[in-house]
Amino acid sequence: MTILVTGGLGYIGSHTVVELLNNNFDVVIVDDLSNSEKFILKNIEEVAGKKPVFYPFDLKRKELLSQVFDAHQIDGCINFAAYKAVGESQEKPLDYYENNLFTLINILQEFKKRNISNFIFSSSCTVYGQADEQPIHESTPLKTPESSYGKTKQMGEEILKDFATAYQKKVTLLRYFNPIGSHPSALLGELPLGIPNNLVPYVTQTASKIREKLSIWGNDYPTEDGTAIRDYIYVVDLAKAHVKALQKLLNETSETVIDIYNLGTGKGSSVLEVVGAFERANHVEVPYQICARRAGDITIAFANADKAERELGWKAETTLEEALRTTWEWQKYLESRS
Ligand code: UDP
């Protein structure tokens, strides 16, 4: 089986490519390197002991995409290629809609034209907004996301549902909670691009003294320690869920499938708990200051991921501390390269 992985050199994409190769799938990566680097390809090969095919281009270039489908018998796609910076999406909404949705439609047009099924979409818990219930189930009503990024995820889901229904296709929407950590080999992880917005990259850079202090955005939330709560899921666990979801789709006998799964640990952790776990796991200090709340942040979001366990036989296995230990190893690796 040959799987097209768009954004396969990115953070979650690269970990998933390794898991696919480990499970004997052939992988064709398309990635424009806008948020990755070529050495990740070499590192994937080193970790998996196998070589994925790689095409460096922007998926908006339809003719190049079509050539990939001409050259390979594609059996399915996992679509990671997308812009993902929440703040930036507010400043450049058109770029986000264009990049995240045009590229998705271009791939789906090829699927339709060539009668290919099996599409897995990287969605996000951001589609739930500030949910009225916790934990969040797949059936929890969606709300309009705060950011244009979040809206591209919600719109992407709608496009895929219509695609599956109209053309009898098999589609899985995976709603990630907060992915963290790096590969145990320390050869794959999230590449730093400017000042990190996300908590764990900022904590990591503060521990390594690239940043002076972590700003904790608010300690007046209605939670036990006053800081906001999220569900931090280890990236390798997350990558493994994609393989399970793909195997389920490939084994489906119905023509039309629309599956939706939350991928999280089922456990919420506060910002202060993450800082404490990082310090304990790595025996380092993370200086911080308490600041005002960040605009658009919600108080709490954590998953009920029972459906993924029931239907995919998947469950998050790695502890927060263990995940944060891998992050620190990756940071040391990055520093050894520079
Ligand atoms: N956060 C923080 N300081 C930072 C970055 C994040 O206190 O420098 C908090 C943020 O307010 C949120 C949590 O950490 O409560 C997770 O934020 P992140 O941006 O990683 O993910 P998301 O907001 O998408 O859940």
Coordinates of C-alpha atoms and ligand atoms in Angstrom, one line a residue:
M1 CA 0.0 0.0 0.0
T2 CA 1.3 3.4 -0.9
I3 CA 0.2 6.4 1.2
L4 CA 0.6 10.0 0.3
V5 CA 1.6 12.0 3.3
T6 CA 1.4 15.7 2.8
G7 CA 3.4 17.8 5.2
G8 CA 5.3 14.6 5.9
L9 CA 8.5 16.4 7.1
G10 CA 6.5 18.4 9.6
Y11 CA 6.2 17.8 13.3
I12 CA 3.4 15.2 13.5
G13 CA 3.9 14.2 9.8
S14 CA 7.4 13.1 10.3
H15 CA 6.6 10.9 13.3
T16 CA 3.6 9.4 11.4
V17 CA 5.8 8.6 8.4
V18 CA 8.1 6.6 10.7
E19 CA 5.1 4.7 12.1
L20 CA 3.8 4.0 8.6
L21 CA 7.2 2.7 7.4
N22 CA 7.5 0.6 10.5
N23 CA 4.1 -1.0 9.5
N24 CA 5.3 -1.7 6.0
F25 CA 3.4 1.0 4.1
D26 CA 5.2 2.7 1.3
V27 CA 5.2 6.5 1.8
V28 CA 5.2 9.3 -0.7
I29 CA 5.8 12.7 1.0
V30 CA 4.9 16.1 -0.5
D31 CA 6.2 18.9 1.6
D32 CA 7.1 22.4 0.5
L33 CA 9.6 22.8 3.4
S34 CA 7.8 26.0 4.5
N35 CA 7.9 24.8 8.1
S36 CA 10.5 22.0 8.0
E37 CA 14.0 21.2 6.8
K38 CA 15.5 18.7 4.5
F39 CA 17.6 17.0 7.3
I40 CA 14.3 15.6 8.7
L41 CA 14.1 13.4 5.7
K42 CA 17.5 11.9 6.4
N43 CA 16.5 11.5 10.0
I44 CA 13.3 9.7 9.1
E45 CA 15.4 7.3 7.1
E46 CA 17.8 6.8 10.0
V47 CA 15.0 6.1 12.4
A48 CA 12.9 3.8 10.2
G49 CA 15.7 2.2 8.2
K50 CA 13.7 2.8 5.1
K51 CA 13.4 5.6 2.6
P52 CA 10.2 7.5 1.8
V53 CA 9.8 9.1 -1.6
F54 CA 10.0 12.9 -1.3
Y55 CA 8.7 15.7 -3.5
P56 CA 9.4 19.3 -2.4
F57 CA 6.6 21.5 -3.7
D58 CA 3.6 23.5 -2.7
L59 CA 0.4 21.6 -3.1
K60 CA -1.3 24.6 -4.6
R61 CA 0.7 23.6 -7.8
K62 CA -1.9 21.3 -9.2
E63 CA 0.1 20.1 -12.2
L64 CA 3.0 18.9 -10.0
L65 CA 0.5 17.1 -7.7
S66 CA -1.1 15.4 -10.6
Q67 CA 2.3 14.1 -11.7
V68 CA 2.8 12.5 -8.3
F69 CA -0.5 10.6 -8.8
D70 CA 0.7 9.6 -12.3
A71 CA 4.0 8.3 -10.9
H72 CA 2.6 6.4 -7.9
Q73 CA -0.4 4.1 -7.3
I74 CA -1.7 6.0 -4.3
D75 CA -4.0 4.1 -2.0
G76 CA -4.8 6.8 0.5
C77 CA -3.6 10.1 2.0
I78 CA -2.9 11.5 5.4
N79 CA -3.0 15.3 5.0
F80 CA -0.8 17.2 7.5
A81 CA 0.2 20.1 5.2
A82 CA -1.3 23.2 6.7
Y83 CA -0.3 26.5 8.3
K84 CA -0.9 26.2 12.0
A85 CA 0.0 29.4 13.9
V86 CA -3.2 30.6 15.6
G87 CA -2.0 34.2 16.1
E88 CA -0.6 34.5 12.6
S89 CA -3.9 33.3 11.2
Q90 CA -5.6 36.3 12.6
E91 CA -3.2 38.6 10.8
K92 CA -3.2 36.7 7.5
P93 CA -6.6 35.0 7.3
L94 CA -6.6 34.8 3.5
D95 CA -3.2 33.0 3.4
Y96 CA -4.6 30.5 5.9
Y97 CA -7.8 29.9 3.9
E98 CA -5.9 29.7 0.7
N99 CA -3.1 27.4 1.9
N100 CA -5.1 25.1 4.1
L101 CA -8.2 24.7 2.0
F102 CA -7.1 25.0 -1.7
T103 CA -4.4 22.4 -1.1
L104 CA -7.0 20.1 0.5
I105 CA -9.4 20.5 -2.4
N106 CA -6.5 19.9 -4.9
I107 CA -5.8 16.5 -3.4
L108 CA -9.5 15.6 -3.2
Q109 CA -9.9 16.5 -6.9
E110 CA -7.2 14.0 -7.7
F111 CA -8.9 11.4 -5.5
K112 CA -12.2 12.0 -7.3
K113 CA -10.6 11.9 -10.7
R114 CA -8.7 8.7 -10.1
N115 CA -11.3 7.0 -7.9
I116 CA -9.1 6.8 -4.8
S117 CA -10.6 6.5 -1.3
N118 CA -9.1 6.5 2.2
F119 CA -8.4 10.1 3.4
I120 CA -7.2 11.0 6.9
F121 CA -7.5 14.7 7.9
S122 CA -5.5 16.4 10.6
S123 CA -8.1 18.3 12.6
S124 CA -8.0 19.8 15.9
C125 CA -9.8 20.2 19.2
T126 CA -10.0 23.8 18.3
V127 CA -13.2 23.0 16.4
Y128 CA -15.0 22.6 19.7
G129 CA -14.2 26.1 20.9
Q130 CA -14.9 26.6 24.6
A131 CA -17.0 23.4 24.9
D132 CA -19.9 23.3 27.3
E133 CA -18.9 19.9 28.7
Q134 CA -15.7 18.3 29.8
P135 CA -14.3 15.9 28.8
I136 CA -15.1 16.6 25.2
H137 CA -16.7 13.8 23.2
E138 CA -16.9 13.6 19.4
S139 CA -20.6 14.4 19.8
T140 CA -20.0 17.6 21.8
P141 CA -21.4 20.4 19.7
L142 CA -18.9 22.4 17.7
K143 CA -18.6 26.2 18.1
T144 CA -17.2 28.8 15.9
P145 CA -13.4 28.7 16.6
E146 CA -11.8 32.0 17.6
S147 CA -9.1 31.9 15.0
S148 CA -9.0 31.7 11.2
Y149 CA -6.7 28.7 11.7
G150 CA -9.5 26.9 13.7
K151 CA -12.0 27.9 11.0
T152 CA -9.9 26.2 8.3
K153 CA -10.0 23.0 10.4
Q154 CA -13.8 23.2 10.8
M155 CA -14.2 24.0 7.1
G156 CA -11.8 21.2 6.1
E157 CA -14.0 18.8 8.1
E158 CA -17.1 20.0 6.3
I159 CA -15.4 19.7 2.8
L160 CA -14.4 16.1 3.7
K161 CA -17.9 15.1 4.9
D162 CA -19.4 16.4 1.6
F163 CA -16.7 14.7 -0.4
A164 CA -17.3 11.4 1.3
T165 CA -21.1 11.6 0.9
A166 CA -21.2 12.9 -2.7
Y167 CA -18.5 10.6 -4.1
Q168 CA -18.8 7.5 -1.8
K169 CA -15.4 7.9 -0.1
K170 CA -13.9 6.8 3.1
V171 CA -12.7 9.6 5.3
T172 CA -11.4 9.9 8.9
L173 CA -11.2 13.2 10.8
L174 CA -8.7 13.1 13.7
R175 CA -9.2 15.9 16.2
Y176 CA -5.8 16.3 18.0
F177 CA -5.7 17.8 21.5
N178 CA -2.2 19.3 22.4
P179 CA 0.6 17.3 20.8
I180 CA 3.9 17.5 22.6
G181 CA 7.3 15.6 22.8
S182 CA 9.8 14.3 20.3
H183 CA 10.9 10.9 19.0
P184 CA 12.8 8.8 21.5
S185 CA 15.7 8.7 19.1
A186 CA 15.9 12.5 19.5
L187 CA 16.2 12.7 15.7
L188 CA 12.6 14.1 15.1
G189 CA 10.7 16.8 16.9
E190 CA 9.1 20.2 16.5
L191 CA 11.5 22.6 14.7
P192 CA 11.7 26.0 16.4
L193 CA 10.5 28.8 14.0
G194 CA 10.9 32.2 15.7
I195 CA 9.5 32.8 19.2
P196 CA 7.3 29.8 20.1
N197 CA 3.6 30.4 20.8
N198 CA 2.9 27.0 22.2
L199 CA 3.6 26.2 25.8
V200 CA 6.0 23.2 25.7
P201 CA 8.4 24.7 23.1
Y202 CA 8.5 27.9 25.1
V203 CA 9.1 26.0 28.4
T204 CA 11.9 24.1 26.6
Q205 CA 13.6 27.2 25.3
T206 CA 13.3 28.8 28.7
A207 CA 15.0 25.8 30.3
S208 CA 17.8 26.0 27.8
K209 CA 18.1 29.8 28.5
I210 CA 17.2 30.9 25.0
R211 CA 14.3 32.7 26.6
E212 CA 14.6 34.4 29.9
K213 CA 11.3 33.6 31.5
L214 CA 8.1 31.8 30.6
S215 CA 5.0 34.0 30.7
I216 CA 2.1 32.1 32.2
W217 CA -1.0 33.5 30.6
G218 CA -3.3 33.9 33.5
N219 CA -3.6 32.3 37.0
D220 CA -7.1 33.5 37.6
Y221 CA -8.9 30.8 35.7
P222 CA -11.5 28.8 37.6
T223 CA -9.2 25.8 38.0
E224 CA -7.4 24.3 41.0
D225 CA -4.2 26.3 40.6
G226 CA -5.7 29.1 38.5
T227 CA -3.9 28.2 35.3
A228 CA -5.6 26.9 32.2
I229 CA -6.0 23.2 31.5
R230 CA -5.2 21.2 28.3
D231 CA -4.8 17.6 27.3
Y232 CA -1.2 17.1 26.2
I233 CA -0.7 14.1 24.0
Y234 CA 2.6 12.5 23.1
V235 CA 3.4 12.9 19.5
V236 CA 4.5 9.2 19.0
D237 CA 1.2 8.0 20.5
L238 CA -0.5 10.4 18.2
A239 CA 1.4 9.1 15.2
K240 CA 0.5 5.5 16.0
A241 CA -3.2 6.5 16.0
H242 CA -2.9 7.5 12.4
V243 CA -1.7 4.0 11.4
K244 CA -4.6 2.4 13.3
A245 CA -7.1 4.8 11.7
L246 CA -5.7 4.1 8.3
Q247 CA -5.8 0.3 8.8
K248 CA -9.5 0.6 9.9
L249 CA -10.3 2.7 6.8
L250 CA -8.6 0.2 4.5
N251 CA -10.5 -2.7 6.1
E252 CA -13.9 -0.9 5.8
T253 CA -16.3 -2.7 3.5
S254 CA -18.8 0.2 3.2
E255 CA -18.2 2.6 0.3
T256 CA -18.9 5.7 2.3
V257 CA -17.3 6.2 5.7
I258 CA -17.0 9.4 7.8
D259 CA -15.2 8.6 11.1
I260 CA -14.3 11.2 13.7
Y261 CA -12.0 10.6 16.6
N262 CA -10.7 12.6 19.5
L263 CA -7.0 11.9 20.0
G264 CA -6.0 12.9 23.5
T265 CA -5.0 11.3 26.8
G266 CA -8.3 11.9 28.6
K267 CA -6.5 13.8 31.3
G268 CA -6.2 17.6 31.7
S269 CA -3.0 19.2 33.0
S270 CA -2.6 22.8 34.0
V271 CA 0.1 25.1 32.8
L272 CA 1.8 25.0 36.2
E273 CA 1.6 21.2 36.2
V274 CA 3.3 21.1 32.9
V275 CA 6.1 23.4 34.2
G276 CA 6.5 21.2 37.3
A277 CA 6.6 18.0 35.2
F278 CA 9.2 19.4 32.9
E279 CA 11.4 20.4 35.8
R280 CA 11.1 17.0 37.5
A281 CA 11.6 15.1 34.3
N282 CA 14.7 16.9 33.2
H283 CA 16.2 18.3 36.5
V284 CA 16.2 21.8 35.1
E285 CA 14.6 25.0 36.2
V286 CA 12.0 26.9 34.3
P287 CA 11.8 30.5 35.5
Y288 CA 8.3 32.0 35.0
Q289 CA 6.2 35.0 35.6
I290 CA 2.4 35.2 35.9
C291 CA 0.9 37.5 33.2
A292 CA -2.6 38.5 32.1
R293 CA -4.7 36.0 30.2
R294 CA -3.9 35.6 26.5
A295 CA -6.7 36.8 24.3
G296 CA -8.8 34.0 22.8
D297 CA -7.6 31.3 25.3
I298 CA -10.2 29.0 26.8
T299 CA -10.1 27.7 30.4
I300 CA -10.2 24.0 29.9
A301 CA -10.2 21.4 27.1
F302 CA -9.5 17.7 27.5
A303 CA -10.7 14.7 25.5
N304 CA -12.8 11.8 26.0
A305 CA -10.9 9.5 23.7
D306 CA -12.9 6.3 24.5
K307 CA -14.1 6.1 20.9
A308 CA -10.6 5.8 19.5
E309 CA -9.9 3.1 22.1
R310 CA -13.0 1.2 21.3
E311 CA -12.9 1.4 17.5
L312 CA -9.2 1.8 16.7
G313 CA -7.8 -0.2 19.6
W314 CA -5.6 2.9 20.4
K315 CA -4.9 4.7 23.6
A316 CA -2.3 7.2 24.7
E317 CA 0.4 5.4 26.7
T318 CA 3.1 7.9 27.5
T319 CA 3.1 10.0 30.6
L320 CA 3.5 13.7 30.6
E321 CA 6.9 13.5 32.2
E322 CA 8.2 11.0 29.7
A323 CA 6.9 13.1 26.8
L324 CA 8.6 16.1 28.3
R325 CA 11.9 14.2 28.7
T326 CA 12.0 13.5 25.0
T327 CA 11.4 17.2 24.3
W328 CA 14.5 18.0 26.3
E329 CA 16.6 15.4 24.5
W330 CA 15.5 16.9 21.2
Q331 CA 16.5 20.4 22.4
K332 CA 19.9 19.1 23.2
Y333 CA 20.1 17.5 19.7
L334 CA 19.2 20.8 18.1
E335 CA 21.8 22.6 20.0
S336 CA 24.4 20.0 19.1
R337 CA 23.7 20.7 15.4
S338 CA 24.0 24.4 15.5
Ligands
UDP1 N1 0.6 29.2 27.6 C1 1.3 30.0 28.5 N2 2.5 30.6 28.1 C2 3.0 30.4 26.9 C3 2.3 29.6 26.0 C4 1.1 29.0 26.4 O1 0.9 30.2 29.7 O2 4.1 31.0 26.6 C5 -0.6 28.5 28.0 C6 -1.8 29.0 27.2 O3 -2.4 30.1 27.8 C7 -2.7 27.7 27.3 C8 -1.7 26.6 27.4 O4 -0.5 27.2 27.8 O5 -3.5 27.8 28.5 C9 -1.5 25.8 26.1 O6 -1.2 26.8 25.1 P1 -0.7 26.4 23.6 O7 -0.5 27.6 22.9 O8 0.4 25.5 23.7 O9 -1.9 25.5 23.1 P2 -3.5 25.9 22.8 O10 -3.7 27.3 23.3 O11 -3.7 25.7 21.4 O12 -4.3 24.9 23.6

